[in-house]
Coordinates of C-alpha atoms and ligand atoms in Angstrom, one line a residue:
M1 CA -3.1 -48.4 -1.0
K2 CA -0.5 -45.9 -1.1
Q3 CA -2.1 -42.2 0.4
T4 CA -1.0 -39.5 -1.8
H5 CA 0.3 -36.4 0.1
P6 CA -2.2 -34.3 0.1
T7 CA 0.2 -30.4 -1.1
A8 CA 0.8 -33.5 -4.5
A9 CA -2.8 -33.2 -5.4
P10 CA -4.3 -31.2 -8.3
I11 CA -4.2 -27.6 -8.3
S12 CA -7.5 -25.7 -8.5
P13 CA -8.6 -22.9 -10.4
L14 CA -6.8 -20.6 -11.2
P15 CA -6.5 -17.8 -8.5
T16 CA -8.8 -15.3 -8.9
A17 CA -10.4 -11.6 -7.1
E18 CA -11.7 -13.8 -4.2
L19 CA -8.7 -15.7 -3.5
M20 CA -6.9 -12.3 -3.4
T21 CA -9.7 -11.0 -0.8
E22 CA -9.2 -13.7 1.4
L23 CA -5.5 -13.6 0.9
Q24 CA -4.9 -10.2 2.3
S25 CA -7.9 -10.4 4.9
Y26 CA -6.8 -14.1 6.2
G27 CA -3.0 -13.8 5.8
V28 CA -1.0 -16.7 5.5
R29 CA 1.1 -18.9 7.4
L30 CA 4.5 -19.2 6.1
A31 CA 5.7 -22.5 6.6
D32 CA 9.5 -21.4 5.8
P33 CA 9.1 -17.5 7.4
D34 CA 12.8 -17.0 5.3
A35 CA 11.0 -17.8 1.8
G36 CA 11.4 -15.0 -0.4
A37 CA 12.3 -11.2 -0.1
Q38 CA 12.5 -9.8 3.3
S39 CA 9.0 -8.6 4.5
R40 CA 7.9 -5.9 5.7
R41 CA 7.5 -5.2 9.4
G42 CA 7.1 -1.4 10.8
G43 CA 6.7 1.5 9.0
A44 CA 4.5 3.7 6.7
G45 CA 2.9 1.4 3.8
P46 CA 2.3 -2.4 4.0
S47 CA 4.0 -3.5 6.9
D48 CA 3.6 -7.4 8.2
H49 CA 3.6 -8.2 5.0
K50 CA 4.8 -10.5 2.4
A51 CA 5.0 -10.0 -1.8
M52 CA 3.7 -13.1 -3.4
T53 CA 3.4 -13.9 -7.0
L54 CA -0.4 -15.9 -8.2
D55 CA -0.8 -16.3 -11.8
G56 CA 1.1 -13.3 -12.7
M57 CA -0.8 -10.6 -10.1
T58 CA 2.0 -9.6 -7.0
I59 CA 0.3 -8.9 -4.0
M60 CA 0.8 -8.1 -0.7
V61 CA -0.7 -10.9 2.2
P62 CA -0.4 -10.1 6.0
V63 CA 2.2 -12.5 7.5
H64 CA 3.2 -11.4 10.8
T65 CA -0.1 -10.6 12.0
A66 CA -2.6 -12.2 14.6
P67 CA -5.1 -13.5 12.6
A68 CA -2.4 -14.5 10.1
A69 CA -0.8 -16.9 12.9
Q70 CA -4.6 -19.0 12.8
S71 CA -5.0 -18.4 8.9
P72 CA -6.6 -21.4 7.2
F73 CA -4.1 -20.4 4.6
E74 CA -0.5 -21.6 4.9
I75 CA 2.6 -21.8 2.5
A76 CA 4.2 -24.9 1.7
Q77 CA 6.8 -26.6 -0.3
V78 CA 6.0 -29.8 -2.7
P79 CA 8.0 -32.5 -3.0
S80 CA 8.6 -31.5 -6.3
G81 CA 10.1 -28.5 -5.2
A82 CA 7.2 -26.1 -5.8
T83 CA 5.6 -23.3 -3.2
R84 CA 1.7 -23.6 -2.8
I85 CA -0.9 -21.9 -1.2
L86 CA -3.0 -24.7 1.1
R87 CA -5.9 -24.1 2.8
D88 CA -6.7 -26.2 5.2
G89 CA -4.1 -28.7 3.7
L90 CA -5.4 -28.8 0.4
P91 CA -3.6 -27.2 -2.5
L92 CA -5.2 -24.2 -4.5
A93 CA -2.8 -22.2 -6.7
E94 CA 1.2 -22.6 -7.1
V95 CA 3.1 -19.1 -5.5
S96 CA 6.0 -17.5 -6.2
F97 CA 8.1 -14.7 -4.3
P98 CA 9.8 -11.7 -5.7
R99 CA 13.6 -11.5 -5.2
R100 CA 15.3 -10.2 -3.1
P101 CA 16.4 -6.4 -5.2
R102 CA 19.6 -6.0 -6.1
F103 CA 19.5 -2.6 -5.5
Y104 CA 19.5 -3.4 -1.6
D105 CA 22.7 -4.8 -1.4
L106 CA 24.7 -0.9 -2.2
V107 CA 25.1 2.2 -0.2
S108 CA 25.0 5.8 -1.5
T109 CA 27.6 7.8 -1.6
D110 CA 27.1 9.3 2.0
G111 CA 26.8 5.7 3.5
V112 CA 23.6 4.7 3.8
P113 CA 22.4 0.8 2.4
Y114 CA 20.0 1.4 0.0
W115 CA 17.3 -0.8 1.7
K116 CA 17.0 2.2 4.5
I117 CA 16.2 4.4 1.9
A118 CA 13.4 2.9 -0.1
T119 CA 12.0 -0.7 -0.4
L120 CA 10.3 -3.3 -3.1
H121 CA 6.7 -2.8 -2.9
G122 CA 5.4 -5.5 -4.7
R123 CA 6.9 -6.8 -8.0
D124 CA 8.3 -2.7 -9.6
V125 CA 7.5 -0.4 -7.2
L126 CA 10.1 1.6 -5.6
A127 CA 8.6 3.2 -2.0
T128 CA 10.2 5.5 0.0
T129 CA 8.6 7.9 3.3
V130 CA 11.3 11.0 2.7
L131 CA 10.3 12.0 6.5
Q132 CA 10.0 9.0 8.7
E133 CA 8.4 11.6 11.1
C134 CA 5.2 12.5 11.9
V135 CA 4.0 15.5 13.9
R136 CA 0.6 13.1 14.5
Y137 CA 3.0 10.5 15.8
Q138 CA 3.8 12.5 19.3
S139 CA 1.4 11.2 21.0
R140 CA -0.8 8.4 21.5
A141 CA -3.6 10.4 21.8
K142 CA -3.1 12.4 18.0
T143 CA -1.5 9.2 16.6
C144 CA -3.5 7.6 13.8
Q145 CA -3.9 4.1 15.3
F146 CA -3.4 2.0 12.6
C147 CA -0.2 3.3 11.8
A148 CA 3.9 2.1 12.5
I149 CA 5.0 4.7 11.0
G150 CA 7.8 5.4 14.1
Q151 CA 9.1 1.3 14.5
S152 CA 11.0 0.6 11.5
L153 CA 13.1 4.1 12.6
A154 CA 13.4 3.1 16.1
A155 CA 14.3 -0.9 14.8
G156 CA 17.3 1.0 12.9
R157 CA 15.7 -0.5 9.8
T158 CA 15.9 3.0 8.1
I159 CA 16.4 6.6 8.7
A160 CA 15.0 9.8 9.4
R161 CA 15.1 11.6 6.8
K162 CA 16.1 10.6 3.4
T163 CA 17.8 13.3 1.0
P164 CA 17.0 13.8 -2.3
Q165 CA 20.7 13.3 -3.1
Q166 CA 19.8 9.5 -1.5
L167 CA 16.9 9.0 -3.0
A168 CA 18.0 9.8 -6.6
E169 CA 21.1 7.6 -6.1
V170 CA 18.5 4.8 -5.4
A171 CA 16.2 5.4 -7.4
K172 CA 18.3 5.7 -10.7
A173 CA 19.9 1.8 -9.0
A174 CA 16.6 0.3 -8.5
V175 CA 15.5 1.0 -12.4
A176 CA 18.8 0.0 -14.1
L177 CA 18.8 -3.4 -11.5
D178 CA 16.0 -4.5 -10.6
G179 CA 13.5 -3.2 -13.4
V180 CA 11.0 -0.6 -11.0
T181 CA 8.6 1.1 -13.1
H182 CA 7.3 3.3 -11.3
M183 CA 8.4 5.2 -7.4
V184 CA 5.8 5.8 -4.7
M185 CA 7.1 8.6 -2.5
T186 CA 5.0 9.2 0.8
T187 CA 5.8 11.3 3.9
G188 CA 5.0 11.5 8.0
T189 CA 3.6 15.4 8.1
P190 CA 5.5 17.9 9.1
P191 CA 4.8 20.6 11.5
G192 CA 4.6 23.4 8.7
K193 CA 1.5 23.7 6.7
D194 CA 2.2 23.2 3.8
R195 CA 1.9 19.4 5.3
G196 CA 5.1 17.7 3.3
C197 CA 4.7 18.9 -0.4
A198 CA 8.0 21.1 -0.4
V199 CA 10.1 17.9 0.4
L200 CA 8.7 15.8 -2.3
A201 CA 8.7 18.8 -4.5
E202 CA 11.9 18.1 -4.0
S203 CA 12.5 14.7 -3.8
A204 CA 10.9 14.2 -6.6
A205 CA 12.8 17.1 -8.9
A206 CA 16.1 15.3 -8.1
V207 CA 14.9 11.7 -8.5
K208 CA 13.7 13.1 -11.9
A209 CA 16.6 14.5 -12.8
A210 CA 18.4 11.5 -12.4
V211 CA 16.1 8.8 -13.9
D212 CA 12.7 8.9 -16.0
L213 CA 10.4 7.0 -13.4
P214 CA 6.8 7.8 -12.7
I215 CA 6.4 9.4 -9.6
Q216 CA 3.2 9.7 -7.4
V217 CA 3.5 11.8 -4.0
Q218 CA 1.1 11.0 -1.1
C219 CA 0.5 13.6 1.7
E220 CA -2.3 15.5 3.9
P221 CA -3.5 18.4 2.2
P222 CA -1.7 21.5 2.4
D223 CA -2.7 25.4 3.5
D224 CA -2.4 26.1 -0.3
D225 CA -3.6 24.6 -3.4
A226 CA -0.1 26.2 -5.4
W227 CA 1.4 22.9 -4.1
F228 CA -0.3 20.9 -6.5
A229 CA 1.3 22.3 -9.2
R230 CA 4.0 22.5 -7.7
M231 CA 4.5 19.3 -7.0
K232 CA 3.9 18.4 -11.2
E233 CA 5.9 21.3 -12.0
A234 CA 9.0 19.1 -10.4
G235 CA 8.3 16.4 -11.7
A236 CA 5.7 14.4 -9.5
D237 CA 3.4 12.6 -12.0
S238 CA 0.4 11.6 -9.9
L239 CA -0.8 12.2 -6.1
G240 CA -2.5 10.3 -3.3
M241 CA -3.8 11.8 -0.6
H242 CA -5.1 9.5 2.2
L243 CA -8.5 9.6 3.7
E244 CA -8.3 6.2 5.5
A245 CA -11.7 6.7 7.4
V246 CA -14.3 8.0 6.1
T247 CA -17.6 8.5 8.3
P248 CA -16.6 11.2 11.3
E249 CA -17.1 9.2 14.5
V250 CA -14.4 6.4 13.0
R251 CA -12.1 9.0 11.9
A252 CA -12.4 11.4 15.0
R253 CA -11.7 7.5 16.5
I254 CA -8.3 5.8 15.1
M255 CA -7.2 9.3 13.8
P256 CA -7.4 11.9 16.2
G257 CA -4.9 14.2 15.0
K258 CA -5.4 14.1 11.3
A259 CA -9.4 13.9 11.5
Q260 CA -8.9 17.7 12.6
V261 CA -8.6 18.4 8.8
P262 CA -12.6 18.0 7.6
I263 CA -13.5 15.9 4.7
E264 CA -14.7 18.7 2.8
R265 CA -11.0 20.0 2.6
Y266 CA -10.3 16.7 1.7
L267 CA -12.8 16.8 -1.4
S268 CA -12.3 20.8 -2.4
A269 CA -8.4 19.7 -2.5
F270 CA -8.8 16.5 -4.6
E271 CA -10.7 19.3 -6.8
A272 CA -8.0 21.7 -7.0
A273 CA -5.6 19.0 -8.1
V274 CA -7.2 16.7 -10.6
P275 CA -7.4 19.7 -13.1
V276 CA -3.4 19.7 -12.4
F277 CA -2.7 15.8 -12.8
G278 CA -5.6 14.8 -14.5
K279 CA -8.2 12.6 -14.2
G280 CA -7.9 9.4 -12.5
Q281 CA -4.4 10.3 -11.5
V282 CA -5.3 11.1 -8.0
S283 CA -6.2 9.2 -5.3
T284 CA -7.0 7.9 -2.0
Y285 CA -6.4 5.4 0.0
I286 CA -9.1 4.2 2.3
L287 CA -9.0 1.6 4.5
A288 CA -12.6 -0.8 4.9
G289 CA -12.4 -2.6 8.1
L290 CA -12.4 0.0 10.9
G291 CA -15.9 0.5 11.1
D292 CA -16.7 2.3 8.0
T293 CA -19.9 0.9 7.1
R294 CA -20.3 -0.7 3.3
E295 CA -22.4 2.1 2.2
A296 CA -20.9 4.7 3.7
I297 CA -17.5 3.7 2.1
L298 CA -19.0 3.6 -1.2
A299 CA -21.3 6.3 -0.8
M300 CA -17.4 8.6 -0.6
C301 CA -16.1 6.6 -3.3
E302 CA -19.1 7.9 -5.8
A303 CA -18.7 11.4 -4.1
L304 CA -14.8 10.5 -4.6
L305 CA -15.1 9.1 -9.0
A306 CA -17.9 12.1 -9.9
R307 CA -14.3 14.2 -8.5
G308 CA -12.1 12.3 -10.6
V309 CA -10.5 10.5 -8.0
Y310 CA -9.6 6.7 -8.2
P311 CA -10.5 5.8 -5.1
F312 CA -8.0 2.6 -3.6
V313 CA -10.0 0.8 -1.0
V314 CA -7.6 -1.6 0.3
P315 CA -8.6 -4.2 3.7
F316 CA -7.6 -3.1 6.9
V317 CA -4.3 -4.6 8.5
P318 CA -3.8 -4.6 12.1
I319 CA -0.1 -4.7 11.7
S320 CA 2.1 -5.7 15.3
G321 CA 3.1 -2.9 17.7
T322 CA -0.2 -1.1 16.9
P323 CA -3.4 0.5 19.4
L324 CA -4.4 -1.8 16.7
E325 CA -2.8 -4.8 16.6
H326 CA -5.7 -6.8 18.1
H327 CA -8.4 -5.4 16.1
P328 CA -10.1 -8.1 14.0
A329 CA -9.3 -8.1 9.8
P330 CA -12.4 -7.4 7.8
Q331 CA -14.0 -10.1 6.7
P332 CA -13.4 -11.1 2.8
A333 CA -17.2 -11.4 2.4
F334 CA -17.1 -7.9 3.6
M335 CA -14.4 -6.9 1.1
K336 CA -16.0 -8.6 -0.8
S337 CA -19.6 -6.7 -0.9
V338 CA -17.2 -3.4 -1.6
L339 CA -14.6 -4.6 -4.1
Q340 CA -17.2 -5.5 -6.1
P341 CA -19.8 -2.5 -6.8
L342 CA -16.3 -0.4 -6.6
A343 CA -14.7 -1.8 -9.8
D344 CA -18.0 -1.5 -11.6
M345 CA -18.5 2.1 -10.2
V346 CA -14.7 2.9 -11.2
R347 CA -15.0 1.1 -14.3
A348 CA -18.5 3.4 -15.3
A349 CA -16.6 6.2 -14.2
G350 CA -13.9 5.7 -16.7
L351 CA -10.9 5.3 -14.5
R352 CA -8.5 2.3 -14.8
A353 CA -5.7 1.2 -12.1
T354 CA -3.6 0.9 -15.2
D355 CA -3.5 3.8 -16.5
I356 CA -2.4 6.1 -13.3
K357 CA 0.5 6.7 -14.4
A358 CA 2.2 6.0 -10.6
G359 CA 1.5 4.4 -7.1
C360 CA -0.9 2.5 -5.0
G361 CA -3.3 2.5 -7.5
K362 CA -1.3 1.4 -10.1
C363 CA 0.6 -0.9 -8.4
G364 CA -2.5 -2.3 -6.9
A365 CA -1.0 -5.0 -4.3
C366 CA -2.8 -3.9 -1.6
S367 CA -5.6 -4.7 -2.9
A368 CA -8.4 -6.9 -4.6
L369 CA -9.6 -4.0 -6.6
S370 CA -8.0 -3.7 -9.7
T371 CA -8.4 -7.9 -10.2
Y372 CA -12.3 -6.8 -9.3
E373 CA -11.9 -4.2 -12.0
R374 CA -10.5 -6.4 -14.6
G375 CA -13.7 -9.5 -14.2
I376 CA -11.4 -11.5 -12.9
G377 CA -13.0 -12.7 -9.9
Ligands
SF4_401 S1 -0.3 -0.4 -3.1 FE1 1.1 1.0 -2.7 S2 1.5 0.8 -0.4 FE2 0.7 -1.3 -1.9 S3 2.7 -2.2 -2.6 FE3 1.9 -1.7 -3.9 S4 2.9 0.5 -3.6 FE4 2.9 -0.5 -1.6

């Protein structure tokens, strides 16, 4: 009897939030590491990931992490030429990769390749780290243990400071050539009390002067809440202030420097920022899997939602080269136990990822949260 090649067998039902959750927890092995657009290694935000599109949704899936090497998921090309995700050798879904953005081939007027200034995240998000250096990255004692902001700089894959002019040039090209629909501007935290708000404001203003592109700025709470209105007036449409972890013990262990800013200050900053940017336009990023319990994460999310803040909970990814590279990724069952009730809470609070003007919550590629919100899974 002729045996059917396992990768040619019928595909199982469409991907669901649960499949996304499993992929993001376990990662995936790549038969061809060069498939699709270049993956990111190091840097702020999603790293050691690759963007993949399943069932019309583009998600970031770990590919270079230690757990990914042991993952039950593999991506392989089938004899027909299609690319499929296999689980334990059995096909689950077709997958495609966003193509390499055209703007990556351009160089700024001052001679810097555009891909060193900003990168494509997910399918249509332009992302940049305006200041690639961080006051919290100076010593291992203060470093956020999950962060790789210095790695891409040390490897020459980015530049230390992106000027407003450079960002404006890249944003204009990325809209024209690759159809990006929003932009994320994060920053390493500089020594000043504004925590980077001034540089984000001037960067947003320059981009807005060049192209009509919704922008999310991301920073720590500044010393003075007046910065929120200044950033908004400069052109920022939404704001992210990222808690990362929620309980004092986990914060002190995982991010000893940033933990010096108490949770209470984050909450007061959120209360000041929401009236400026609008309900649901201020968000935070919480990394599940670092030790916070499900109950602690959901309790914090409830407090955030009550303040009109969108709590974007993502699975922690152990990035190679960081102190947490051997820390386990969260189990899919844990992620589901957080994201499924959280999606109900978000809906009950009247917030929606799709209503966010710009930023991580809108992109949603690093978490299955928005898929649970839409009830797919
Ligand atoms: S969710 Fe945020 S960090 Fe993740 S890919 Fe989208 S824009 Fe980038």
